[in-house]
PDB file of C-alpha atoms and ligand atoms in Angstrom:
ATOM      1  CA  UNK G   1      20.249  -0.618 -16.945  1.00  0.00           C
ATOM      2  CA  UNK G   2      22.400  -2.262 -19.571  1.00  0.00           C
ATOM      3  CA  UNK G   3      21.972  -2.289 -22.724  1.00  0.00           C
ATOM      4  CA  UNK G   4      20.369  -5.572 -23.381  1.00  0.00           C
ATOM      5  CA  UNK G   5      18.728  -5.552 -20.619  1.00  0.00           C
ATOM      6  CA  UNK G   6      17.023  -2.804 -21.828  1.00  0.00           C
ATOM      7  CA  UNK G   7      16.300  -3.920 -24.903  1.00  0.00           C
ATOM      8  CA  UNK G   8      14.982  -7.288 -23.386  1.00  0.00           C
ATOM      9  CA  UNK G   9      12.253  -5.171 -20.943  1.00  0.00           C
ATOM     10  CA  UNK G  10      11.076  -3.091 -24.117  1.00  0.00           C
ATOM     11  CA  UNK G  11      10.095  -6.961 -25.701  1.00  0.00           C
ATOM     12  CA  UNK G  12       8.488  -7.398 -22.477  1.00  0.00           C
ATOM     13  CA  UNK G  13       6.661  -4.553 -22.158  1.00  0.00           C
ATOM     14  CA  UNK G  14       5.168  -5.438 -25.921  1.00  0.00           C
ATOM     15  CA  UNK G  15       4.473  -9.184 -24.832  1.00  0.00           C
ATOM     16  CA  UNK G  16       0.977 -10.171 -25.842  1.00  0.00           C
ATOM     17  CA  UNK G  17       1.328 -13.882 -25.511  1.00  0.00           C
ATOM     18  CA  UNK G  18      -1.453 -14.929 -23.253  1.00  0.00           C
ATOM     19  CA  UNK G  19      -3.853 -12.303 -25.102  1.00  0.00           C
ATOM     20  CA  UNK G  20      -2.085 -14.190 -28.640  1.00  0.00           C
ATOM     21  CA  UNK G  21      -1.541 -17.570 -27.895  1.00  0.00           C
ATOM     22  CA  UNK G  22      -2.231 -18.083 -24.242  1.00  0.00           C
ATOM     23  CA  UNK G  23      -2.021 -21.809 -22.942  1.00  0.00           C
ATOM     24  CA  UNK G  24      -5.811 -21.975 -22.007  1.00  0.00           C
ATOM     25  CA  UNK G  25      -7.871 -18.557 -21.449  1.00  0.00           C
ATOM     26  CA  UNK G  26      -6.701 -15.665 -22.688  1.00  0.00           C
ATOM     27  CA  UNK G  27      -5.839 -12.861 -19.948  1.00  0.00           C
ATOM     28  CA  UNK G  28      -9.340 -10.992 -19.709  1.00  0.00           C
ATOM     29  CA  UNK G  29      -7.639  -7.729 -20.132  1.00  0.00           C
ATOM     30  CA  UNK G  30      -4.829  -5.817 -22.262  1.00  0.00           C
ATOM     31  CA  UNK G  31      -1.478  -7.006 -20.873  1.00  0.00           C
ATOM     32  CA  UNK G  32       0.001  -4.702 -18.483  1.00  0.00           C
ATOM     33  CA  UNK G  33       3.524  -5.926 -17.724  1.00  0.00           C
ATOM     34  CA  UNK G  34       4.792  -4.721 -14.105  1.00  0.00           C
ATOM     35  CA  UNK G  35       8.674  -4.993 -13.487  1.00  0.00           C
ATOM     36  CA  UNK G  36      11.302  -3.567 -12.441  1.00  0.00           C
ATOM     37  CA  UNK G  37      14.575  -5.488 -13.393  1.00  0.00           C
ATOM     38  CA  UNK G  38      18.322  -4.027 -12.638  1.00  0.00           C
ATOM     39  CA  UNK G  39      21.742  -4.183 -13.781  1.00  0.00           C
ATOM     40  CA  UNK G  40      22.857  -3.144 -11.004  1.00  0.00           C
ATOM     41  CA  UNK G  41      20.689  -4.559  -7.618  1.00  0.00           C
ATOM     42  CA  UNK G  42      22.382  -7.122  -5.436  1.00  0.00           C
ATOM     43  CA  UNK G  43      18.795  -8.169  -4.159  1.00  0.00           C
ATOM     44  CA  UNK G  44      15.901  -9.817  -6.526  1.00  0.00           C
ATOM     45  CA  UNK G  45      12.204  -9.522  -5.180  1.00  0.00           C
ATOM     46  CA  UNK G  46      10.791 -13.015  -7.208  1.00  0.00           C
ATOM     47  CA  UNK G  47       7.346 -12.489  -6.083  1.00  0.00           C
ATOM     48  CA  UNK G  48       3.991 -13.619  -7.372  1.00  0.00           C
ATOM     49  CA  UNK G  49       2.181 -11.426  -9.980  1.00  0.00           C
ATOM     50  CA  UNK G  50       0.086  -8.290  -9.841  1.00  0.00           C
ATOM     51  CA  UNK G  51      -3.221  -7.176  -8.063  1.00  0.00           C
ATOM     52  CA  UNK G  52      -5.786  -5.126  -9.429  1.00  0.00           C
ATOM     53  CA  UNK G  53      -3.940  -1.703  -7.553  1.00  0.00           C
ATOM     54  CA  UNK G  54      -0.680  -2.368  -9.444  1.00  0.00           C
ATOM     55  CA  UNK G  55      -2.402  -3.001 -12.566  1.00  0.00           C
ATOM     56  CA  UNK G  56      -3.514   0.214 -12.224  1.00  0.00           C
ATOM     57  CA  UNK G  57      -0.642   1.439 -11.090  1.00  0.00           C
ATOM     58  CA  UNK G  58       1.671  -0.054 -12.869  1.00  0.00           C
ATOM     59  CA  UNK G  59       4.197   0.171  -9.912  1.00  0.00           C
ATOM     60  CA  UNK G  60       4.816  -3.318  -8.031  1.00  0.00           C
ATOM     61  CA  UNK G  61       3.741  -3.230  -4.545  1.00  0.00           C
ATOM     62  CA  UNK G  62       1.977  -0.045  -4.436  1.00  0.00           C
ATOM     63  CA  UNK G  63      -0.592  -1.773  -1.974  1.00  0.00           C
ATOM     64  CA  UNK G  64      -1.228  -3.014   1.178  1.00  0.00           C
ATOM     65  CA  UNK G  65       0.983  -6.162   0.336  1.00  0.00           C
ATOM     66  CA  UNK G  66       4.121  -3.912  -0.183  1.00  0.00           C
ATOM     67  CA  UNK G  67       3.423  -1.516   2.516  1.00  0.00           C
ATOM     68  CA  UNK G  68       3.827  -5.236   4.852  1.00  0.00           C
ATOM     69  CA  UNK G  69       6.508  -6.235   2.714  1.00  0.00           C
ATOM     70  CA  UNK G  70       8.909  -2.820   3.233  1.00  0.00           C
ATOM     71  CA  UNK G  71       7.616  -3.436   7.036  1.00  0.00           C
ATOM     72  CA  UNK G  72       9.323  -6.955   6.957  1.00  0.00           C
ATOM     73  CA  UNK G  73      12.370  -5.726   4.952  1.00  0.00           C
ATOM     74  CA  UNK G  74      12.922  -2.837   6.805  1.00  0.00           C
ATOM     75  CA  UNK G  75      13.271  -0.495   4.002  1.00  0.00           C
ATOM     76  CA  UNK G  76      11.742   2.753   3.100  1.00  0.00           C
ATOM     77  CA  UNK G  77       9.380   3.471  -0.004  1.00  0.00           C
ATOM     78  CA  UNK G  78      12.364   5.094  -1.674  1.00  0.00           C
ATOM     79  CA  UNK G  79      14.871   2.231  -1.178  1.00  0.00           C
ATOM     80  CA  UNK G  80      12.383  -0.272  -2.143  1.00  0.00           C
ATOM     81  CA  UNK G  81      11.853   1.077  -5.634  1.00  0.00           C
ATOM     82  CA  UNK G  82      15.221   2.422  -6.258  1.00  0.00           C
ATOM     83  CA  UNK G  83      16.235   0.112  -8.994  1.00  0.00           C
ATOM     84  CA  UNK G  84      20.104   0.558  -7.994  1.00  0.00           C
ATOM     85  CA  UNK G  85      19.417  -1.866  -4.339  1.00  0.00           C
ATOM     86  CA  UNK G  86      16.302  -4.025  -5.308  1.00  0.00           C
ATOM     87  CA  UNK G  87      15.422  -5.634  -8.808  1.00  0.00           C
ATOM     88  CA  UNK G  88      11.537  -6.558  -8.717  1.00  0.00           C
ATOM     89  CA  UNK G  89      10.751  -9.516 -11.667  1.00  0.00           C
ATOM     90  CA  UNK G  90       7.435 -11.307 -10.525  1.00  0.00           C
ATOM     91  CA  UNK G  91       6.341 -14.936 -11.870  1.00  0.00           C
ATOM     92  CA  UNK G  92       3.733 -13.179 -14.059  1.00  0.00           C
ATOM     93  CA  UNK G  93       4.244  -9.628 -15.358  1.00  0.00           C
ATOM     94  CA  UNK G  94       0.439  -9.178 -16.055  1.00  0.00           C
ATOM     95  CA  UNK G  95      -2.610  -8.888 -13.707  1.00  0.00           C
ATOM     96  CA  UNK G  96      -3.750 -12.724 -14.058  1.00  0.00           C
ATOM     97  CA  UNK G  97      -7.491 -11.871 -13.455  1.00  0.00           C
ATOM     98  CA  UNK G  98      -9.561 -12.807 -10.550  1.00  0.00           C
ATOM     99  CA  UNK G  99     -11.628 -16.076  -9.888  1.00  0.00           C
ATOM    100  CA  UNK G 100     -15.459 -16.196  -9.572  1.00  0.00           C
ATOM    101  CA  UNK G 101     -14.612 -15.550  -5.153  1.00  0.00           C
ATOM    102  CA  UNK G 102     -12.849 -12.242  -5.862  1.00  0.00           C
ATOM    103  CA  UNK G 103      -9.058 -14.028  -5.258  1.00  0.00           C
ATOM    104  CA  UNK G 104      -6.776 -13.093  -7.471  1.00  0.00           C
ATOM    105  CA  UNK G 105      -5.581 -15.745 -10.257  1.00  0.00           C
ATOM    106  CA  UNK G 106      -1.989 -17.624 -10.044  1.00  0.00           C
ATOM    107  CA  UNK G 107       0.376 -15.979 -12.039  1.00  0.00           C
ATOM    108  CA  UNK G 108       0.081 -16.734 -16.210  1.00  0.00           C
ATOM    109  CA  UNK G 109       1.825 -19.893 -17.086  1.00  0.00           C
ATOM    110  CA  UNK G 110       2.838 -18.662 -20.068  1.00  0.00           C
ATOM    111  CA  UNK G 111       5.435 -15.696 -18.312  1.00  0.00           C
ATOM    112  CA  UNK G 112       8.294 -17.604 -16.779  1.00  0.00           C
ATOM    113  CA  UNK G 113       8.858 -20.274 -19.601  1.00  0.00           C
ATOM    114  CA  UNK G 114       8.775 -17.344 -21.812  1.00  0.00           C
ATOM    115  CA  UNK G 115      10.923 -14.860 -20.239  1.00  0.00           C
ATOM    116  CA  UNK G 116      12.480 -15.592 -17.009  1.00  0.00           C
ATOM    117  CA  UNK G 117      15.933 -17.275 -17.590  1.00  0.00           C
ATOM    118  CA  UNK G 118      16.668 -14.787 -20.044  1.00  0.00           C
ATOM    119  CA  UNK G 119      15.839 -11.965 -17.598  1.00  0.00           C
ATOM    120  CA  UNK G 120      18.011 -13.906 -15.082  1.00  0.00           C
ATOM    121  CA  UNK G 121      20.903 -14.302 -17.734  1.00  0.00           C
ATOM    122  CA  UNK G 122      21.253 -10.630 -17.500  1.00  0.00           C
ATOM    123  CA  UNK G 123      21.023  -9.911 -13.647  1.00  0.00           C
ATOM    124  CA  UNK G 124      24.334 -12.079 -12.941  1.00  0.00           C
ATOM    125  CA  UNK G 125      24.871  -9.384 -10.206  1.00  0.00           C
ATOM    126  CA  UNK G 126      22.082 -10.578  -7.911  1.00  0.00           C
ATOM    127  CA  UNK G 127      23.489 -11.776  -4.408  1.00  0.00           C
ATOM    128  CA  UNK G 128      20.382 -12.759  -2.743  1.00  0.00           C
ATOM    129  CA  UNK G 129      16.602 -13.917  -4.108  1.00  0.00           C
ATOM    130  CA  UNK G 130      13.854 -13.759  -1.797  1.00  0.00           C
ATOM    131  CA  UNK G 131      11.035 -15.847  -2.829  1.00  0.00           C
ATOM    132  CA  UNK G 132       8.158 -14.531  -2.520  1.00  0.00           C
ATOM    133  CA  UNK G 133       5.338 -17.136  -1.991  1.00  0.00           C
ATOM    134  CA  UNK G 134       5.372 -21.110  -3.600  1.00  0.00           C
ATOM    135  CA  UNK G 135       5.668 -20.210  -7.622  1.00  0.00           C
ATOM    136  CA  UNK G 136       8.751 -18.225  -6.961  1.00  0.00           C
ATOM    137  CA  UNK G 137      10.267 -20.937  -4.811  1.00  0.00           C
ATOM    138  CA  UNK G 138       9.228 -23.672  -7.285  1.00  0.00           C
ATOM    139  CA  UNK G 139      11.293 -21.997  -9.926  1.00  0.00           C
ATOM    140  CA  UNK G 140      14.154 -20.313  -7.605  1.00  0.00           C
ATOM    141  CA  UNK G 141      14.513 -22.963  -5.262  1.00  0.00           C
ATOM    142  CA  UNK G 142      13.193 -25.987  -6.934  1.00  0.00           C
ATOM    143  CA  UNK G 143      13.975 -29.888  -5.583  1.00  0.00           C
ATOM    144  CA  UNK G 144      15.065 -28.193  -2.320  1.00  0.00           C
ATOM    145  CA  UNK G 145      11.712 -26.812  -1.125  1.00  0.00           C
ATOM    146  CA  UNK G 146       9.702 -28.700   1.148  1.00  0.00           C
ATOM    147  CA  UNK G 147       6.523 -30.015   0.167  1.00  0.00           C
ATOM    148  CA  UNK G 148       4.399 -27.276   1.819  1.00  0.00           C
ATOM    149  CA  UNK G 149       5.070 -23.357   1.809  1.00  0.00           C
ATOM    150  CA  UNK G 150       4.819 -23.404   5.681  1.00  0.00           C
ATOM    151  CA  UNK G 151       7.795 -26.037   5.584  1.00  0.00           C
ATOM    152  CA  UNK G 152       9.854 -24.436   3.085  1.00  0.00           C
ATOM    153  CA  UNK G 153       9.848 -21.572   5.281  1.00  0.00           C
ATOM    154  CA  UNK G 154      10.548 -22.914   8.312  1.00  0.00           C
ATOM    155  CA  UNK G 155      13.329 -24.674   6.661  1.00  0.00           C
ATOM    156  CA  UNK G 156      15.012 -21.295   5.178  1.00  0.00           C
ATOM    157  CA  UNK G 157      18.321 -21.885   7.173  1.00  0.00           C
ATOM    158  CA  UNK G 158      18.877 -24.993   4.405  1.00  0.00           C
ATOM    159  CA  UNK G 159      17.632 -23.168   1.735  1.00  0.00           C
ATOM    160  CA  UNK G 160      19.833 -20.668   2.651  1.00  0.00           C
ATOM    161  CA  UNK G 161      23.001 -22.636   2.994  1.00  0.00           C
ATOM    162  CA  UNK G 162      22.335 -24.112  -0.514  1.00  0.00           C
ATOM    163  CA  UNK G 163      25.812 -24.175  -2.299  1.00  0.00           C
ATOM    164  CA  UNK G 164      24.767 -23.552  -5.567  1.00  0.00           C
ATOM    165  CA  UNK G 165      23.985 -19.795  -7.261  1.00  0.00           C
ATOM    166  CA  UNK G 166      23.152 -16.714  -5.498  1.00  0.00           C
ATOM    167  CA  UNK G 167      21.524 -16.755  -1.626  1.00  0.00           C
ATOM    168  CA  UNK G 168      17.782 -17.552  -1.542  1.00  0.00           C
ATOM    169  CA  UNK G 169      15.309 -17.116   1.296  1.00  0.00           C
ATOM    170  CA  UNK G 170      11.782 -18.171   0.729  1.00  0.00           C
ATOM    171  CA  UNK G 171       9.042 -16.037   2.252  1.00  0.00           C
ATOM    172  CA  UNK G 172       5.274 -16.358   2.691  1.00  0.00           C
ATOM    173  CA  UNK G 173       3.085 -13.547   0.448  1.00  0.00           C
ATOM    174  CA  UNK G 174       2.794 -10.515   2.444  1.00  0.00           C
ATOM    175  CA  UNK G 175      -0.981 -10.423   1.639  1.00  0.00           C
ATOM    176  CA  UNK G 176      -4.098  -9.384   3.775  1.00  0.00           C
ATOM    177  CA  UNK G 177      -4.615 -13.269   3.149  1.00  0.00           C
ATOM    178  CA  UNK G 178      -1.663 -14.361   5.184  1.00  0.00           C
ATOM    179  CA  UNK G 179      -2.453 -13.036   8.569  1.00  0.00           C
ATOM    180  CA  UNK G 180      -4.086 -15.957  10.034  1.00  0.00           C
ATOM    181  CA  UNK G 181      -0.504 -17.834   8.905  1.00  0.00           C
ATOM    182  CA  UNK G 182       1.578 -14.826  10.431  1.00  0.00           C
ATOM    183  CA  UNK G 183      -0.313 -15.558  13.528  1.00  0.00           C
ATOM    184  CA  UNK G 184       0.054 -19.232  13.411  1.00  0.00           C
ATOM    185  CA  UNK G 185       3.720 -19.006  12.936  1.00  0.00           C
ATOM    186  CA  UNK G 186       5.054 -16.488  15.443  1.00  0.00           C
ATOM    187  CA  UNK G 187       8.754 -17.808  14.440  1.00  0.00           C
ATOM    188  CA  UNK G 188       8.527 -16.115  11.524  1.00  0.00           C
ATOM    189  CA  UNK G 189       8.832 -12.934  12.596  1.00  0.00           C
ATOM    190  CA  UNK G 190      10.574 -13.971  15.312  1.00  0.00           C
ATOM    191  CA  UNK G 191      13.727 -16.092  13.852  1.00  0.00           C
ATOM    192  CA  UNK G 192      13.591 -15.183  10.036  1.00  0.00           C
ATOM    193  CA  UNK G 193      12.484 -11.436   9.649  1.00  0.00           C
ATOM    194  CA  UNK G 194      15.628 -10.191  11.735  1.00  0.00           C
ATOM    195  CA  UNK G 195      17.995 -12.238   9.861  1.00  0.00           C
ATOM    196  CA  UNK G 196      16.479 -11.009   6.440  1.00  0.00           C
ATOM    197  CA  UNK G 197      16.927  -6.887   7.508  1.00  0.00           C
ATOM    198  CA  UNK G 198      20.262  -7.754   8.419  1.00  0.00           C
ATOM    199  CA  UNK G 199      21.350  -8.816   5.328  1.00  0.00           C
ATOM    200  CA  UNK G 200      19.530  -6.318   3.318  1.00  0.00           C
ATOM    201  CA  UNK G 201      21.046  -3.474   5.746  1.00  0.00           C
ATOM    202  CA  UNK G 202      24.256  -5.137   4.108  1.00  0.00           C
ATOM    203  CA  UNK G 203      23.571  -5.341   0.792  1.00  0.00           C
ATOM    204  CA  UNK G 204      21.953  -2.003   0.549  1.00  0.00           C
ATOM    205  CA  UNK G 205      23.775   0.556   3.071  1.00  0.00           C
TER     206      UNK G 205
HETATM  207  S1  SF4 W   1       1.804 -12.347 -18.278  1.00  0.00           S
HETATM  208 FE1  SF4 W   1       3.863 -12.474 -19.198  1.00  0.00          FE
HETATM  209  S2  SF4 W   1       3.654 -13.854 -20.976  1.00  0.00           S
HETATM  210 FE2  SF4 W   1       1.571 -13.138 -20.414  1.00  0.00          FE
HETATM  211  S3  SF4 W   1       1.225 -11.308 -21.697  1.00  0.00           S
HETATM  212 FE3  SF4 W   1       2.020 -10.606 -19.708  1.00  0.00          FE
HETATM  213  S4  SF4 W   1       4.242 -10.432 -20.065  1.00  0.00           S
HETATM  214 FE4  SF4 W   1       3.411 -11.727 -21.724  1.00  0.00          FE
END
């Protein structure tokens, strides 16, 4: 990792903001920030924020949701977290709590405003984003997402050929949760998922 970089993750990794001066509640819990960013990864993970397993953990992904995300990736548990090929930077670095049903929170308001363009600043390397689920794409992809998830998916060929910045491809959250919309859209798997490995077989070897 680079120098500032590094430093930059160290100020992250002491972030108390939404314990300090959170916008609302304060996170129920010490912060626990869970990221992985490179200096050196072609391909970003964006995804959502962490579950109760990686905020135990402290390890993105080390749950059922990563073990379906390597599956659509096509990448092994030691390519995924080999910091050289992937960079992992979430919309919230801290487990956001759960609701009063069990679900897990939306990632902290407070995390991207406060952190995320300068992580990006220093990631200039980064060929290809993948979105992972609607916070990510509001931020990655912005004014050229659709106005449902399901439709900004679908639509990933014009995301895709977006002129502007590095390559983005918007996915759905590879929760438990998500099945029934797996199911529902069979072209998923069908049209997107081979195109994705493909151009992760390129970018990682
Ligand atoms: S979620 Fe982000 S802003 Fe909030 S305490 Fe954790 S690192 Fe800081």
């Amino acid at each position: 990792m680079s120098e500032p970089l590094e430093r930059l993750t160290a100020r992250v990794r002491a972030c108390r903001i939404c314990v300090d001066q959170p916008l609302g509640r304060p996170l129920p819990h010490e912060p626990r920030p869970v990221l992985r960013p490179s200096a050196d990864a072609r391909i970003l993970l964006a995804s959502q924020a962490p579950g109760t397993k990686v905020h135990i953990s402290g390890m993105p992904f080390t749950d059922a949701s990563g073990d379906r995300l390597r599956s659509w990736l096509g990448v092994s548990s030691e390519e995924f977290y080999d910091t050289e090929k992937f960079a992992i930077v979430p919309m919230g670095f801290c487990f956001p709590g759960q609701d009063a049903k069990g679900g897990d929170l939306p990632p902290r308001r407070e995390c991207a405003p406060a952190w995320r363009a300068q992580l990006m600043a220093l990631m200039p390397q980064i060929e290809l984003v993948l979105t992972i689920g609607s916070y990510a794409q509001a931020w990655h992809i912005g004014t050229t997402r659709a106005a449902s998830l399901t439709d900004t998916v679908r639509d990933w060929r014009t995301v895709w050929d977006a002129p502007a910045g590095p390559k983005v491809l918007p996915l759905p959250h590879p929760s438990w949760r998500n099945t029934g919309w797996l199911k529902k859209n069979p072209w998923f798997e069908m049209d997107l998922l081979p195109f994705l490995r493909s151009e992760i077989r390129y970018r990682i070897g």
